[in-house]
Tab-separated table of C-alpha atoms and ligand atoms in Angstrom:
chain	number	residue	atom	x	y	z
A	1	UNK	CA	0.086	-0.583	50.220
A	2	UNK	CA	-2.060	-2.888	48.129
A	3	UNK	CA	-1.497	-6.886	49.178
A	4	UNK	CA	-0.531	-7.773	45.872
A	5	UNK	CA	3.030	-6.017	46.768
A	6	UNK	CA	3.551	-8.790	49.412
A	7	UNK	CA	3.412	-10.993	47.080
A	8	UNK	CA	6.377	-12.923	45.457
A	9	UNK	CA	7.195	-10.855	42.159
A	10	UNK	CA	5.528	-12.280	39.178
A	11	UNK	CA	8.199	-12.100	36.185
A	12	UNK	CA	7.137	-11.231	32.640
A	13	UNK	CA	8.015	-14.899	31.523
A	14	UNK	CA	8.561	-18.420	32.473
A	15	UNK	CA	9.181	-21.756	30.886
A	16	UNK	CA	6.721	-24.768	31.502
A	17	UNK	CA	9.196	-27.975	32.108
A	18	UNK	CA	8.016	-31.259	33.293
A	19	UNK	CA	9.368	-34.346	34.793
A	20	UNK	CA	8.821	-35.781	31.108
A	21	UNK	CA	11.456	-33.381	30.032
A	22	UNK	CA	13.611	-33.970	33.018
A	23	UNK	CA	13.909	-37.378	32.937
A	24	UNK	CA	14.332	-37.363	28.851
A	25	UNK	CA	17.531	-34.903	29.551
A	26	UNK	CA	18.262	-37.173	32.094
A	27	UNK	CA	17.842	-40.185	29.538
A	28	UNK	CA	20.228	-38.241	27.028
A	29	UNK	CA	23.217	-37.757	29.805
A	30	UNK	CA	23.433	-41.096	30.657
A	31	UNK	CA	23.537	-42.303	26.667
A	32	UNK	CA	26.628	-41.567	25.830
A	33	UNK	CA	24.733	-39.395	23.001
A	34	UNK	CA	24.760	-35.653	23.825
A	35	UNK	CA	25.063	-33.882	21.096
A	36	UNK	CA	23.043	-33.804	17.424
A	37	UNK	CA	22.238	-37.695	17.621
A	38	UNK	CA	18.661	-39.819	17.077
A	39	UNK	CA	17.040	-37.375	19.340
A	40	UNK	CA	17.542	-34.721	17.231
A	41	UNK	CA	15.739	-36.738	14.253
A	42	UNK	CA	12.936	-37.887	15.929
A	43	UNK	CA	12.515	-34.385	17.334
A	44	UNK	CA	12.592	-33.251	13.524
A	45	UNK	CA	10.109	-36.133	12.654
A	46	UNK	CA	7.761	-35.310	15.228
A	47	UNK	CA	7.855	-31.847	13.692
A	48	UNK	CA	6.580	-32.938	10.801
A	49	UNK	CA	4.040	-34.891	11.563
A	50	UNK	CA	3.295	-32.103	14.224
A	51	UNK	CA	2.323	-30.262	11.181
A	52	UNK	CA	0.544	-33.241	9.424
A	53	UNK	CA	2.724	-33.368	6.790
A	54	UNK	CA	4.933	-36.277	7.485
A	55	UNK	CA	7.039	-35.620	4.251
A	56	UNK	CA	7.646	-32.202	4.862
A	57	UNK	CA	11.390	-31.234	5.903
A	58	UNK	CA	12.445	-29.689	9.318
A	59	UNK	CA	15.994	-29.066	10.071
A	60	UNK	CA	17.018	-28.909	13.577
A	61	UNK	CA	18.853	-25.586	14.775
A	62	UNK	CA	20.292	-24.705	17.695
A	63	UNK	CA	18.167	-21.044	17.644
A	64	UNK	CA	16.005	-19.302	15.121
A	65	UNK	CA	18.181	-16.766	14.751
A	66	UNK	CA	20.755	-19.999	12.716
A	67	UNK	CA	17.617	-21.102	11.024
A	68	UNK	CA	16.975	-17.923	9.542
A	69	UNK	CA	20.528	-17.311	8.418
A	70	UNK	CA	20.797	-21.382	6.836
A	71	UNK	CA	17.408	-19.876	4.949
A	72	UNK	CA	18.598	-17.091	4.014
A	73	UNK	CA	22.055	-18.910	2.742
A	74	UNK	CA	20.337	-21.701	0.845
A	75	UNK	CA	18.160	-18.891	-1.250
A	76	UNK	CA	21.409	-17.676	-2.527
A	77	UNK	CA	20.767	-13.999	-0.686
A	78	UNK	CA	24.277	-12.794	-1.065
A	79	UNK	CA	25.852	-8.706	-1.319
A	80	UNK	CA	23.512	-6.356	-3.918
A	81	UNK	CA	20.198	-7.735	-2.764
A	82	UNK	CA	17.754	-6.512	-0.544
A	83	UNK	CA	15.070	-8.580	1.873
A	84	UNK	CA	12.165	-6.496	3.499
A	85	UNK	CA	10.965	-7.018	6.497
A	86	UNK	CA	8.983	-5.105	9.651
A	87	UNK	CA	10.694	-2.378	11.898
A	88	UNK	CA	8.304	-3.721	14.309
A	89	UNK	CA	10.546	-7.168	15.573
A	90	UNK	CA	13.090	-8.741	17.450
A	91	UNK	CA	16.738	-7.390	15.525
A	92	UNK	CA	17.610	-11.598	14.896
A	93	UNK	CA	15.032	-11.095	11.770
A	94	UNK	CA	17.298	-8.746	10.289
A	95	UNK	CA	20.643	-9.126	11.385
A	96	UNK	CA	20.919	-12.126	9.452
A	97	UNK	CA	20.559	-10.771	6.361
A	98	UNK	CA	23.569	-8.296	7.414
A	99	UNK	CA	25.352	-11.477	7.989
A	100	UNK	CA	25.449	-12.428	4.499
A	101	UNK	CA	25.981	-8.896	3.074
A	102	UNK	CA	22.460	-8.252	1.773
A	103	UNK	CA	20.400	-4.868	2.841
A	104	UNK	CA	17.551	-4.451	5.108
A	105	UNK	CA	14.567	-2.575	3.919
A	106	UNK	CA	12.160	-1.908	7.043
A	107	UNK	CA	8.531	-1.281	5.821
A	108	UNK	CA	6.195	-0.074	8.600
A	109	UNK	CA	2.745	-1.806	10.399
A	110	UNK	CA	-0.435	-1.814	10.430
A	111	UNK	CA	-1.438	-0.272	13.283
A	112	UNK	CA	-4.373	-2.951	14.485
A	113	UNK	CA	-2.588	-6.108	13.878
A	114	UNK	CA	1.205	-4.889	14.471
A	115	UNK	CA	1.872	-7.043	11.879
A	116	UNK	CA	3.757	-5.887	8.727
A	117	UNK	CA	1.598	-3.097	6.243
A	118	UNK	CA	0.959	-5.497	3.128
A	119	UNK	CA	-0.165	-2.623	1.656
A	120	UNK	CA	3.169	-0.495	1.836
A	121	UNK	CA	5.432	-3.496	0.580
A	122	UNK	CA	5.089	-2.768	-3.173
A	123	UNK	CA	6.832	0.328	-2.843
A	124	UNK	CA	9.447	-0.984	-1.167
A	125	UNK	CA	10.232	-3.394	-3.457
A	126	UNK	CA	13.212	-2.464	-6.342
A	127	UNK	CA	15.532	-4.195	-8.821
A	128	UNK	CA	17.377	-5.255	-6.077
A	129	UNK	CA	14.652	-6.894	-4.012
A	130	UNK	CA	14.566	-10.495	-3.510
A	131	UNK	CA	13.461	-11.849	-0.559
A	132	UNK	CA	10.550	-10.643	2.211
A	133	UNK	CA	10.459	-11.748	6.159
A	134	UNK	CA	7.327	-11.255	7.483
A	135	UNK	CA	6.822	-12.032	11.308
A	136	UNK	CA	3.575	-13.368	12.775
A	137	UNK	CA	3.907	-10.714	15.321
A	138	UNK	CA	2.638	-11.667	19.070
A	139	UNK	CA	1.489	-15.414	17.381
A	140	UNK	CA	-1.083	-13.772	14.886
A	141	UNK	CA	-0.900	-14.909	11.339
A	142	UNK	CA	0.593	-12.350	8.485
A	143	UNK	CA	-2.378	-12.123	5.958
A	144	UNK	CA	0.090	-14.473	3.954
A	145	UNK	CA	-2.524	-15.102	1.206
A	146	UNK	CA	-1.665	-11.383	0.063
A	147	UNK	CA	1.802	-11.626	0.680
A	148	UNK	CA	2.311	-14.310	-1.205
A	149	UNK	CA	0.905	-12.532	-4.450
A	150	UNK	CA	2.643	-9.819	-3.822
A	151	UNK	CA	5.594	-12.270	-4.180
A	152	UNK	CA	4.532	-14.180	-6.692
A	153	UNK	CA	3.736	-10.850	-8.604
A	154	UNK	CA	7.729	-10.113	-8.241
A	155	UNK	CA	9.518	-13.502	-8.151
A	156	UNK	CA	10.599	-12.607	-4.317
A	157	UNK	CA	11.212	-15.537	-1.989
A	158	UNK	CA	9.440	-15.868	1.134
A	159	UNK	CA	10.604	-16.927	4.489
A	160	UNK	CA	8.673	-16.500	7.542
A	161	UNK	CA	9.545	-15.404	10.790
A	162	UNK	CA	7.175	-18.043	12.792
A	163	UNK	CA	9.449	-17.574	15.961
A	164	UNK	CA	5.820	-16.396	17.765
A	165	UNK	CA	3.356	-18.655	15.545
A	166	UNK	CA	3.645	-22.323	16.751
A	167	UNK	CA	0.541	-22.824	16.710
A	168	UNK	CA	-1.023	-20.308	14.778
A	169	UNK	CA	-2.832	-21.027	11.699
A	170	UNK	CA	-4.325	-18.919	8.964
A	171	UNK	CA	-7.600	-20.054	7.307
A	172	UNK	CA	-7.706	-23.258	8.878
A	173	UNK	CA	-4.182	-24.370	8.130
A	174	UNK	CA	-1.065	-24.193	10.321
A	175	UNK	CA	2.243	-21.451	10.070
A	176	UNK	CA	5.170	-23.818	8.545
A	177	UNK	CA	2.275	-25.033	5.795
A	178	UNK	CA	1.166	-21.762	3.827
A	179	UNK	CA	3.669	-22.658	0.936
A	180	UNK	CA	6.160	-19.948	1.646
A	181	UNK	CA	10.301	-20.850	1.057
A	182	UNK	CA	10.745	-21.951	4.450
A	183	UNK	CA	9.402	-20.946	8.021
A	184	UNK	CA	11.645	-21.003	11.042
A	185	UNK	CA	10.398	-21.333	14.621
A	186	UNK	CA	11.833	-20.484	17.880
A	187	UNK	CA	12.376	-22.813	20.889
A	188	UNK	CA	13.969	-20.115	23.481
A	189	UNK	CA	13.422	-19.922	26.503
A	190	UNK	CA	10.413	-18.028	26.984
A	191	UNK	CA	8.590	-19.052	23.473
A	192	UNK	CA	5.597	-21.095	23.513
A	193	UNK	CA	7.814	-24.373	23.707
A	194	UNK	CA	11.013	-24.573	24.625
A	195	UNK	CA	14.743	-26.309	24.579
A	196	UNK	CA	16.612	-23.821	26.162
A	197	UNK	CA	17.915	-22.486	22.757
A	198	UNK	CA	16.781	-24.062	19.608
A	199	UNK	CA	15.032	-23.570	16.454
A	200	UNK	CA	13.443	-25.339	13.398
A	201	UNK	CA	14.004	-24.473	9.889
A	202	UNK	CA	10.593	-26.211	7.804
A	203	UNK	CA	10.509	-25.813	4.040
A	204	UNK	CA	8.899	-28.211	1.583
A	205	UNK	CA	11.784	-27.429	-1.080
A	206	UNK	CA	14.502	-30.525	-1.052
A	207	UNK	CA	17.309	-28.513	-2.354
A	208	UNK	CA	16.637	-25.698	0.257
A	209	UNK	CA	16.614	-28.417	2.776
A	210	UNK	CA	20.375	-29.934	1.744
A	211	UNK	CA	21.991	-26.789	1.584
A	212	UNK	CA	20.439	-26.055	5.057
A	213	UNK	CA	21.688	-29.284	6.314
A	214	UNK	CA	25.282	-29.030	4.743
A	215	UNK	CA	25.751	-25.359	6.175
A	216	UNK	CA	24.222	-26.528	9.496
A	217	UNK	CA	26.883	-28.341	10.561
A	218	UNK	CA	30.496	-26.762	8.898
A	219	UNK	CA	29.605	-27.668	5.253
A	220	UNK	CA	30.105	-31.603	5.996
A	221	UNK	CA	28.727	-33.525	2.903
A	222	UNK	CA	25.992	-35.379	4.545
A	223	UNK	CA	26.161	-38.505	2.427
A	224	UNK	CA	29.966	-38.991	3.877
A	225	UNK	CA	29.174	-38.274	7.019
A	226	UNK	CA	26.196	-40.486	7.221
A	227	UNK	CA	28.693	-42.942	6.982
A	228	UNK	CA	29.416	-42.819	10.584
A	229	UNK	CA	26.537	-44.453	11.413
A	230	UNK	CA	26.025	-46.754	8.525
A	231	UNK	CA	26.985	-50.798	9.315
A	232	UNK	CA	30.528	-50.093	8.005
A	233	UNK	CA	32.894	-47.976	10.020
A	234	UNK	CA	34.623	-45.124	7.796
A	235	UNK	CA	36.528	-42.327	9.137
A	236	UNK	CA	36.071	-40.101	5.912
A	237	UNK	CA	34.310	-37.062	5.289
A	238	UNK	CA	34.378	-34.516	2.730
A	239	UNK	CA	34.127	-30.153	3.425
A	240	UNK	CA	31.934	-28.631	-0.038
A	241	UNK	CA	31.440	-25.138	1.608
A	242	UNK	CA	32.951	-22.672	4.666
A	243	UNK	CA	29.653	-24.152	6.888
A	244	UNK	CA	28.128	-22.989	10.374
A	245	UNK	CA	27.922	-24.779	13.665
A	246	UNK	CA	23.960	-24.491	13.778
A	247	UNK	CA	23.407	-28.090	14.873
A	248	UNK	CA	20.830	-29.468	17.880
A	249	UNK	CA	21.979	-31.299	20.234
A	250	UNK	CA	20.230	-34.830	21.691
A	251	UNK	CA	20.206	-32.394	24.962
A	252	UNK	CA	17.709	-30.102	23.610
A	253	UNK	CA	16.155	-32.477	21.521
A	254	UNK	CA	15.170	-34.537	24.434
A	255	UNK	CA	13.476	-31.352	25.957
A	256	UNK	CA	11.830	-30.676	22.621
A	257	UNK	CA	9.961	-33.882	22.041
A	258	UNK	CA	8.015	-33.447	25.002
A	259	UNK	CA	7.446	-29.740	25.007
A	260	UNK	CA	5.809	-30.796	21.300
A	261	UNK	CA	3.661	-32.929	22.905
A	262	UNK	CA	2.689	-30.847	25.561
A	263	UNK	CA	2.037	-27.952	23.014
A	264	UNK	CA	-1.824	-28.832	22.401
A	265	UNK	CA	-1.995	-28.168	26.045
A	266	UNK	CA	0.091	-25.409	26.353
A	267	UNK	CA	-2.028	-23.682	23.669
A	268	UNK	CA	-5.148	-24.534	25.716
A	269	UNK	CA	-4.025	-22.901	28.808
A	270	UNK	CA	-2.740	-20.101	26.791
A	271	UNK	CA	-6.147	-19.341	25.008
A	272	UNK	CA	-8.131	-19.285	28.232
A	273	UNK	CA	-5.821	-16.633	29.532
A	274	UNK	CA	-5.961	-14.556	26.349
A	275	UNK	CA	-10.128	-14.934	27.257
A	276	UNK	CA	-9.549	-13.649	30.357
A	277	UNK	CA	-8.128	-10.679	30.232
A	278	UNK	CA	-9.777	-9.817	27.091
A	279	UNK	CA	-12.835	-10.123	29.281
A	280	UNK	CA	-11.727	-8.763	32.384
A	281	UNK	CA	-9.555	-5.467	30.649
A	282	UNK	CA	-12.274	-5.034	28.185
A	283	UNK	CA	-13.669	-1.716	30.230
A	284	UNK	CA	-10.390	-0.341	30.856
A	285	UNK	CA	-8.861	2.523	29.098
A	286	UNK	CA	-6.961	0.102	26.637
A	287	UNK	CA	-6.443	-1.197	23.134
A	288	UNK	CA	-6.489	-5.232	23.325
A	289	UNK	CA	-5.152	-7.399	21.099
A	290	UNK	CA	-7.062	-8.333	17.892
A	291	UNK	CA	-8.214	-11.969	18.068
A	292	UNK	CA	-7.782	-14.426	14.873
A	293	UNK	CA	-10.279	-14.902	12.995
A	294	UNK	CA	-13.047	-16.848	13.468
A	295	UNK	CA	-11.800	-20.437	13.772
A	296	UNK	CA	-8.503	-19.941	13.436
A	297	UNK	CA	-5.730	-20.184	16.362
A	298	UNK	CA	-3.462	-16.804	17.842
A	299	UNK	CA	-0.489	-18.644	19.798
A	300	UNK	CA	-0.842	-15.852	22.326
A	301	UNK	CA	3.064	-15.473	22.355
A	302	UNK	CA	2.321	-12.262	23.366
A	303	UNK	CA	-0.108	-10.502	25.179
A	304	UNK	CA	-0.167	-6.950	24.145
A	305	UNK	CA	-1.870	-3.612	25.607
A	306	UNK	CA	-2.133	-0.866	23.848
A	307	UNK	CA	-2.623	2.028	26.184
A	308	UNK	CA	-5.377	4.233	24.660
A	309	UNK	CA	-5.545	8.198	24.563
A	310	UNK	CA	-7.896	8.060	27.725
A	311	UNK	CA	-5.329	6.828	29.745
A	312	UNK	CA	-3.313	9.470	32.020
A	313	UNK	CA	-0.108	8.160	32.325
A	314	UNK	CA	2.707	7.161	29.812
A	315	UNK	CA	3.809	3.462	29.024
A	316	UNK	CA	7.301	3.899	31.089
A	317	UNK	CA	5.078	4.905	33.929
A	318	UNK	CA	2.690	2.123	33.375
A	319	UNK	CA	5.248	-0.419	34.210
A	320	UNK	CA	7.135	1.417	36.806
A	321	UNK	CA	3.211	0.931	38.646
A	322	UNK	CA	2.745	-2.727	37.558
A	323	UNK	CA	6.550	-3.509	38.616
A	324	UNK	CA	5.455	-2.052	42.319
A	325	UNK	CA	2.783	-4.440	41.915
A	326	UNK	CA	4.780	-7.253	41.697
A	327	UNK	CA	4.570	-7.727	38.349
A	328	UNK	CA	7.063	-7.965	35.311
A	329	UNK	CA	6.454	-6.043	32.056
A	330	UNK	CA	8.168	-6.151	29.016
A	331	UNK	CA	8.141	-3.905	25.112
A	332	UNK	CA	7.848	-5.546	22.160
A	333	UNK	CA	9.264	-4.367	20.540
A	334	UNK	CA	11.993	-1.625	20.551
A	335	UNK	CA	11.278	-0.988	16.581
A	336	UNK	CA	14.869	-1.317	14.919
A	337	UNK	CA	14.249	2.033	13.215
A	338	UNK	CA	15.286	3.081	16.847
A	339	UNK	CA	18.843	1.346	17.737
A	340	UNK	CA	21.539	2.506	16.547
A	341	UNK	CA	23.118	0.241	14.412
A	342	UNK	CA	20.152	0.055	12.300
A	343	UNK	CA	19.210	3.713	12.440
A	344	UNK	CA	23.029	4.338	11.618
A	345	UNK	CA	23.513	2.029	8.914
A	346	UNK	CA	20.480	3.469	6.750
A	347	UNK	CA	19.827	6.721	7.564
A	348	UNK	CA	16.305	5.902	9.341
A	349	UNK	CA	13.662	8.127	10.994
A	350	UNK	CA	11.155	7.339	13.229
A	351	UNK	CA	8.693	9.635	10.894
A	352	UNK	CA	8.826	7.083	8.309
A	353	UNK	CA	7.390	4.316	11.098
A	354	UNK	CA	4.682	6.495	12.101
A	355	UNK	CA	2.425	2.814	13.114
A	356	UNK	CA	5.053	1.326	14.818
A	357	UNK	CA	6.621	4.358	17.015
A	358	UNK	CA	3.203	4.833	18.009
A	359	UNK	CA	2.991	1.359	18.974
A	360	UNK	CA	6.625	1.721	20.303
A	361	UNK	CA	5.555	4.461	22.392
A	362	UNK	CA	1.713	3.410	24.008
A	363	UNK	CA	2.508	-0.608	24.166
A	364	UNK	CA	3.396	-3.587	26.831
A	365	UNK	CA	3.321	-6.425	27.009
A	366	UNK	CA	2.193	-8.206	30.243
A	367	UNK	CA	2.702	-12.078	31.394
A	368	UNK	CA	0.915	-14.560	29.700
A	369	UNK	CA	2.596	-18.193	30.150
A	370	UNK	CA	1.341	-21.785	30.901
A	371	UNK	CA	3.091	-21.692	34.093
A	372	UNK	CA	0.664	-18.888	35.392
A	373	UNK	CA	-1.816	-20.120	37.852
A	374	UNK	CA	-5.110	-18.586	37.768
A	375	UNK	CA	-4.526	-17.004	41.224
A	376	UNK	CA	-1.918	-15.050	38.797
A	377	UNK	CA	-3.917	-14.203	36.040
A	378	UNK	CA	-6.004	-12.528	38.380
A	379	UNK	CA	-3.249	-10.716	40.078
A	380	UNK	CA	-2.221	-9.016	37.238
A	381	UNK	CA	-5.560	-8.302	36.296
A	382	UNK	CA	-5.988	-6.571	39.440
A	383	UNK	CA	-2.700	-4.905	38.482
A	384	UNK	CA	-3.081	-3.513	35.249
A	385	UNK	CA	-6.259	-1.441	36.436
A	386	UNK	CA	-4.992	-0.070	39.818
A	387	UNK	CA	-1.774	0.708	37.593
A	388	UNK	CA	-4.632	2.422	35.690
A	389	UNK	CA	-5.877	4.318	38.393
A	390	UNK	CA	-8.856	2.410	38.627
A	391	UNK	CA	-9.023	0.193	41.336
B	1	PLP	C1	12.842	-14.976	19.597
B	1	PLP	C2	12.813	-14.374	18.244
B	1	PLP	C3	13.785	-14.659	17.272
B	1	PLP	C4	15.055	-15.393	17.566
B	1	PLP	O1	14.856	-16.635	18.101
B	1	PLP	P1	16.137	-17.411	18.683
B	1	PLP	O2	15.687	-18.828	18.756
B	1	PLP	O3	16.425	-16.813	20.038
B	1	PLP	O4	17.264	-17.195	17.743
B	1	PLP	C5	13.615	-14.185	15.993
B	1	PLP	N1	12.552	-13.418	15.674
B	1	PLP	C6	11.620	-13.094	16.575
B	1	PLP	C7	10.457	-12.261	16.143
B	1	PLP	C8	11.723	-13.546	17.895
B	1	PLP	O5	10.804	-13.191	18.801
């Protein structure tokens, strides 16, 4: 067969660690410090002034998935309301709004972007409504500008699903800025920097921030517990809610520092990939991704294909061919209109997602990560259009 099948197998994702990291984990071990300690904080300063806004507030998690929930929690989104979000994501954006009682209401996408329809929110919104996730699907910006009035319009909260979108900006300025409730981002393992499992929770509201922190860590009143570390010992502590164990540890933290500083680079490699194939597939019996806009920055999370009408074969078959190949494959995303639980729990059809079962059905994803050499790149290239049929 072809020689790319003698080749090692090229999986779908890997993450980009350095010695930096290595030796800043080491660093951490041998402290004596290894779980939520000064690491942690300068992690969450660095955030901040990652997003030049030294003042604003991060709040380390230990996943995305916690800082959505703490977000959630802090808004007061309790049993009665409702939060809308996409069918077309990962089932974390919605599960935690199970977790606190609240309904889901899926709205579907629009079909260039496969980000959320801002034009088919308004009708889902009701008395009940209070809250709306949208998710910078792939590391493209939601057109937040028209979100936000749409918000504004209803007195909904906002918080962002930015678990693909560090660094993504919209006009200019950077996801975890656009002046929604709070934004969370997503440091697992295969996102576009990583800590193993970890997350940031970023809002510019103070009294979203000290819930957060409270219910981050078991509902421990900070100012007590600061006390730990203050000049004079004290042993006391005082519980003000049923809190979570959503802290970061020093562990992660250490990884996270340097991953931040890394990230200019990362994105750097990653854009010059995403300018490959977009030059290279362009021919090919494919949708590509849409690019941002002019001057404005697509994390390239993701790189999705859309496999157009012109070509033969069906997406399962498509990666059966690339996975001969050598090369991993992956779907993003299984809509949640089409699991069970959420199918079960509200009745849902896949007629009423007619963008993103379409999507569902012709899309896949294929490897796009830092650690990619361009020996790789080229590979898979070579990949997608013999998978094709036309090599
Ligand atoms: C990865 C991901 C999450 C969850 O992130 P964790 O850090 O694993 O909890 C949430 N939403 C989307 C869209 C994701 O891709």
């Amino acid at each position: 067969m072809s020689e790319s099948s003698k080749l090692p197998f090229l999986p779908f994702a890997l993450p980009d660690i350095g010695e930096e990291e290595i030796a800043e984990v080491v660093d951490t071990l041998r402290s004596g410090w290894v779980t939520t300690g000064p690491k942690a904080k300068r992690f969450e300063q660095a955030f901040a002034e990652y997003l030049g806004e030294p003042q604003i507030e991060c709040i380390a998690v230990n996943s995305a998935t916690a800082g959505l929930h703490l977000a959630l929690e802090a808004l007061g989104i309790g049993p009665g309301d409702e939060v809308i979000t996409t069918t077309h994501t990962f089932t974390a954006t919605a599960e935690v709004v199970r977790y606190l009682g609240a309904d889901v209401v899926l709205v579907d996408i629009d079909p260039r972007t496969l980000n959320i329809a801002i034009d088919q929110i308004e009708a889902a919104i009701t008395p009940r409504t209070k809250c709306i996730i949208p998710v910078h699907y792939a590391g493209l910006a939601v057109d937040m500008l028209s979100l936000l009035d749409i918000a504004r319009k209803h007195g909904l909260k906002v918080v962002e699903d930015a678990a693909h979108a560090l660094p993504t900006t919209l006009e200019k300025e950077l996801i975890g800025t656009m002046g929604s409730n709070a934004t969370v981002f997503s440091f697992y393992a295969n996102k576009t920097m990583t800590t193993g499992e970890g997350g940031m929770l970023v809002t510019r509201d103070p009294e979203l921030a000290r819930r957060a922190r409270v219910m981050r860590l078991h509902g421990i009143n900070r100012d007590a517990f600061d006390r730990f570390t203050a000049k004079v010992p004290s042993w006391y502590y005082e519980i003000v809610a049923p809190g979570f164990k959503y802290n970061l540890t020093d562990i992660a933290a250490a990884m996270g520092l340097h991953q931040l500083k890394r990230l200019p680079a990362f994105q750097r490699r990653r854009e010059q990939i995403a300018q490959r194939y977009l030059q290279a597939l362009a021919d090919l019996p494919l949708i590509l991704p849409p690019e941002a806009p002019e001057g404005d920055t697509h994390s390239w999370h993701l790189f999705v294909l859309r496999l157009s009408d012109e070509a033969e074969i069906s997406r399962d078959e498509f990666i059966e061919r690339m996975f001969a190949l050598g090369i991993g494959c992956s779907v993003h995303y299984v809509p949640l209109h089409q699991h069970p639980y959420w199918r079960e729990q509200y009745g849902l059809t896949a007629e009423r997602f007619p963008h993103s079962q379409r999507a569902y059905e012709r899309t896949v994803s294929i490897p796009l990560y830092t650690a990619m050499t361009d020996e790789q790149v080229e590979r898979v290239i070579d990949a997608v259009r013999r998978s094709l049929g036309l090599a």
